GROMACS .gro file of C-alpha atoms in nm:
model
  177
    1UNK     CA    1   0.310  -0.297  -1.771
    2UNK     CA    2   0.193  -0.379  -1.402
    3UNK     CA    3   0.095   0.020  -1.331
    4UNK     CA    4  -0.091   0.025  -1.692
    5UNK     CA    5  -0.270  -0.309  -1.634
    6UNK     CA    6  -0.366  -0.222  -1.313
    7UNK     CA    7  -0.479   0.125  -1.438
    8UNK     CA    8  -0.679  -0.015  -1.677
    9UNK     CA    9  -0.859  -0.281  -1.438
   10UNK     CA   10  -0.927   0.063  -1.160
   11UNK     CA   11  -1.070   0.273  -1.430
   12UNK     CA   12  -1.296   0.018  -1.570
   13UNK     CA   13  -1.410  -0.105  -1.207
   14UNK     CA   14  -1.495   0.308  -1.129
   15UNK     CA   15  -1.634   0.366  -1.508
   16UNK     CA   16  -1.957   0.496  -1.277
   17UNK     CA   17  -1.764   0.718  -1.099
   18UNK     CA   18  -1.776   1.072  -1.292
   19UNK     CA   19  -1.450   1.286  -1.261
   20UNK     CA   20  -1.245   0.977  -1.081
   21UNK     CA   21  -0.839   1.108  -1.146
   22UNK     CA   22  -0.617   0.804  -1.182
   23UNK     CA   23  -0.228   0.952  -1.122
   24UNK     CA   24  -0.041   0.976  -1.449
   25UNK     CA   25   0.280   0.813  -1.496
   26UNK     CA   26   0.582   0.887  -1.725
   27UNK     CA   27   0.792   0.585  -1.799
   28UNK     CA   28   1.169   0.671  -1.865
   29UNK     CA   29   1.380   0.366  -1.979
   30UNK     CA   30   1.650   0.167  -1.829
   31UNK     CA   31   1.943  -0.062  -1.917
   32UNK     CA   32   1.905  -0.350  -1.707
   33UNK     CA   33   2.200  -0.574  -1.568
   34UNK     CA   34   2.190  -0.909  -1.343
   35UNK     CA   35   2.416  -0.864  -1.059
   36UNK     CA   36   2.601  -1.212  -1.158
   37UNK     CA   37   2.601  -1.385  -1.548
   38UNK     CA   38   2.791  -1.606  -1.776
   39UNK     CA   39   2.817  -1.344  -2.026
   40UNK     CA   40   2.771  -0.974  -2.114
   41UNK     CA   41   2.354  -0.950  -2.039
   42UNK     CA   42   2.264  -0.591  -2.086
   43UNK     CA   43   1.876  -0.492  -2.157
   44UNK     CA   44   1.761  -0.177  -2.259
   45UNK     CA   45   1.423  -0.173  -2.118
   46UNK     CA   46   1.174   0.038  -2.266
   47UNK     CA   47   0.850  -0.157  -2.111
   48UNK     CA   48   0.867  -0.082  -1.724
   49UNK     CA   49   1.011  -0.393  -1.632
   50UNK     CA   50   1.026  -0.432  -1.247
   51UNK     CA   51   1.374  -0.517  -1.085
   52UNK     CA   52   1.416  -0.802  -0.811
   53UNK     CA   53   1.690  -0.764  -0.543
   54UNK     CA   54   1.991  -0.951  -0.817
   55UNK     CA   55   1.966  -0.656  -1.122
   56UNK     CA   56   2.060  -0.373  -1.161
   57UNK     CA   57   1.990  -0.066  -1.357
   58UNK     CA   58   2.110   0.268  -1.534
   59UNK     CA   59   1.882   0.591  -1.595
   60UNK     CA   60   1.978   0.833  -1.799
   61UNK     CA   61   2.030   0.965  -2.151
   62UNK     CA   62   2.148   0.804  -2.510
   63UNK     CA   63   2.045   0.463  -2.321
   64UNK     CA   64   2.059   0.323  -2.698
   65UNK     CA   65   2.382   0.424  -2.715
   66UNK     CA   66   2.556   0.327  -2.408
   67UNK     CA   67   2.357  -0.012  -2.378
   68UNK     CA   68   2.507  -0.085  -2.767
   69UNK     CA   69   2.858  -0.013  -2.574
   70UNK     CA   70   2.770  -0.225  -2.307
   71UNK     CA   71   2.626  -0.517  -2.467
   72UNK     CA   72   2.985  -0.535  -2.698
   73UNK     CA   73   3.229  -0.777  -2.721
   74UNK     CA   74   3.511  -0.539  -2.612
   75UNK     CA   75   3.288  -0.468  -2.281
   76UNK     CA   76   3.283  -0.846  -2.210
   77UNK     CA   77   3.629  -0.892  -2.294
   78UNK     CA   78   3.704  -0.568  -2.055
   79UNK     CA   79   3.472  -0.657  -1.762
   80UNK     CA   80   3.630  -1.051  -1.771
   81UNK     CA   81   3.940  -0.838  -1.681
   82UNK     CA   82   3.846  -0.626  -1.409
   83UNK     CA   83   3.498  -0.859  -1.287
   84UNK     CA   84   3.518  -1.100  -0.969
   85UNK     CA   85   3.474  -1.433  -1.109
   86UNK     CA   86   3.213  -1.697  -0.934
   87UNK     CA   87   3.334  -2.072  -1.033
   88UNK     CA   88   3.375  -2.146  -1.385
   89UNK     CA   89   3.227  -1.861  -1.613
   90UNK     CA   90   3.046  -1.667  -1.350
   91UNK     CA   91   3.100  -1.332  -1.304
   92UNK     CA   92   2.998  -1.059  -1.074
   93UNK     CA   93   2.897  -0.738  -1.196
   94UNK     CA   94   2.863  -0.517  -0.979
   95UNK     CA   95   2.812  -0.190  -0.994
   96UNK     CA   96   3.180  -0.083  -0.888
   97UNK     CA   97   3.320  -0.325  -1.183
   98UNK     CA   98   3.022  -0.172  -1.421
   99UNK     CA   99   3.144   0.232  -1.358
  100UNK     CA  100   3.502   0.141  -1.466
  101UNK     CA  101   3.372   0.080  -1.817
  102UNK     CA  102   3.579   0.326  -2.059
  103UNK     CA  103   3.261   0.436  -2.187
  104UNK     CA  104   3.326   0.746  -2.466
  105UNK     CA  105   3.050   1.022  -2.397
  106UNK     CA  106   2.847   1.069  -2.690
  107UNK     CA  107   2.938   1.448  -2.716
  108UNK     CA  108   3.287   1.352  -2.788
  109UNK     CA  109   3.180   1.126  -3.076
  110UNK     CA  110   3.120   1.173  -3.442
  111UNK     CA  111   2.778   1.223  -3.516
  112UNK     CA  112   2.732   1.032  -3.791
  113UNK     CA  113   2.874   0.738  -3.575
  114UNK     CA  114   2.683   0.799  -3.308
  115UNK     CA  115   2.333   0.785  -3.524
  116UNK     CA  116   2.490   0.516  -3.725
  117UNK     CA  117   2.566   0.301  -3.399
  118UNK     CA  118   2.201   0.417  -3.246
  119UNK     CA  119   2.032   0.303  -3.550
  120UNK     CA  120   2.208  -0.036  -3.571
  121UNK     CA  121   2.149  -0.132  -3.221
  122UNK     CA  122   1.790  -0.034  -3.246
  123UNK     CA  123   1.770  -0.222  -3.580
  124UNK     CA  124   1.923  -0.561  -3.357
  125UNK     CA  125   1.654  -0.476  -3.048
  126UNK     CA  126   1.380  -0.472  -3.279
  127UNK     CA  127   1.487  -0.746  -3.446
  128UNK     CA  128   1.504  -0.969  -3.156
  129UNK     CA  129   1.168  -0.788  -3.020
  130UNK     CA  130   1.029  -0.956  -3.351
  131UNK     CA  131   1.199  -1.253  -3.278
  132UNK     CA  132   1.052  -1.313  -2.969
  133UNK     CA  133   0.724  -1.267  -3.037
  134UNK     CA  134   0.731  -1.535  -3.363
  135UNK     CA  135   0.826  -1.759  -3.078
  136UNK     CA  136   0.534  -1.605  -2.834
  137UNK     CA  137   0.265  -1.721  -3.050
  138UNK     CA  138   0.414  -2.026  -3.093
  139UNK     CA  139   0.478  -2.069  -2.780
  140UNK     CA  140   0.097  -1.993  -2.723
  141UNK     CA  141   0.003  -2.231  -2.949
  142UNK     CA  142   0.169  -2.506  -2.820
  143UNK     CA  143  -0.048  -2.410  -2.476
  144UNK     CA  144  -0.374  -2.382  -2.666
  145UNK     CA  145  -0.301  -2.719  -2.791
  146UNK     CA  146  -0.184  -2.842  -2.427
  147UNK     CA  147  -0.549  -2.708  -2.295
  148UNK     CA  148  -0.688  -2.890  -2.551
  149UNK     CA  149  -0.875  -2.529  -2.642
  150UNK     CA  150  -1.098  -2.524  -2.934
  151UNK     CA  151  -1.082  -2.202  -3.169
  152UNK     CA  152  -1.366  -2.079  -3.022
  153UNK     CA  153  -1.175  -2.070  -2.688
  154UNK     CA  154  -0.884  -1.923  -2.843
  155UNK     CA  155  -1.010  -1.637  -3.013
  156UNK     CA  156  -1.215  -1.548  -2.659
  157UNK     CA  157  -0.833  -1.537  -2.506
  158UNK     CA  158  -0.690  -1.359  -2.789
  159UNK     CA  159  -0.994  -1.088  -2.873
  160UNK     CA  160  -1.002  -1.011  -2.472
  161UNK     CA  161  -0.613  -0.946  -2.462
  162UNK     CA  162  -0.593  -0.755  -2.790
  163UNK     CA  163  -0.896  -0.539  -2.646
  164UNK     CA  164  -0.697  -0.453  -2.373
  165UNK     CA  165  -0.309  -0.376  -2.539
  166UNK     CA  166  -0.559  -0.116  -2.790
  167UNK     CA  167  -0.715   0.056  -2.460
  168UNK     CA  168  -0.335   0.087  -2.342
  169UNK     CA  169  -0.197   0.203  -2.675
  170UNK     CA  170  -0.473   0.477  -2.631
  171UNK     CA  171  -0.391   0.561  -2.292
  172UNK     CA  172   0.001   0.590  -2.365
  173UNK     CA  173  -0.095   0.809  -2.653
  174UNK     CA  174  -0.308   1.033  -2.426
  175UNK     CA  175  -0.054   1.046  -2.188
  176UNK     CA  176   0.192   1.181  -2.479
  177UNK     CA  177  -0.029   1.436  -2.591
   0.00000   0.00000   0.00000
């Protein structure tokens, strides 16, 4: 989000500059992972989060897949085994404890398991996605209100962001075209 806002903010301050070539990206997801956690906290992130020095991450392929895996109850159960604890509930996940997951490569799978598991955890992602935006706007509100903003004021905010998620939802397209 970072590259495309910043993108966005060169292009429009060199709009006078005819035949100006801003680098083109490709995205490619990751699962993300914090290095120590209470629980089981994988992310499959499909929005170019950027990583501080206490995550980790996986690359690869069938991310839906193996993040579903990851993000089970028999991983947590497995990695409480194997994990270093930290006081109570803590655990350290590194990337050594992380590798000895008996993770079952999709090619050795059922197919109709496989889609069946893919669909279900993308069903649960996008339900949470959902989720969390319900509590976004909310969330907003509540700050609106804290600002004492009038509608006026709010619909400046809102129109101005909107304007700019469209002009990124046309660049992503143009990129995949």
């Amino acid at each position: 989000m970072l590259c495309e806002s910043f993108e966005l903010t060169l292009k429009e301050a060199f709009r006078f500059c005819d035949g100006l070539k801003i680098p083109s990206y490709r995205y490619e997801s990751k699962i993300i992972y914090p290095e120590t956690t209470q629980g089981v906290n994988f992310m499959l992130d499909k929005m170019g989060y950027f990583l501080d020095k206490t995550a980790f991450m996986i690359k690869g392929e069938n991310l839906e897949y193996l993040n579903a895996v990851l993000a089970s109850k028999m991983s947590f159960w497995y990695l409480k085994q194997i994990c270093s604890t930290l006081q109570a509930d803590g655990l350290s996940m590194s990337k050594i404890f992380v590798e000895k997951l008996p993770v079952i490569e999709t090619h050795k799978i059922d197919s109709t398991l496989l889609k069946e598991i893919e669909s279900l955890a993308s069903e649960i992602l996008e339900s949470k996605r959902q989720k969390t935006q319900e509590l976004e706007q909310r969330l907003d509100s509540l700050i609106y209100q804290l600002y004492g903003l009038n509608q006026n004021e709010i619909n400046i905010i809102e129109s101005e962001l909107q304007s700019r998620e469209r002009e990124r939802e046309r660049e992503r397209e143009n990129r995949g075209n």
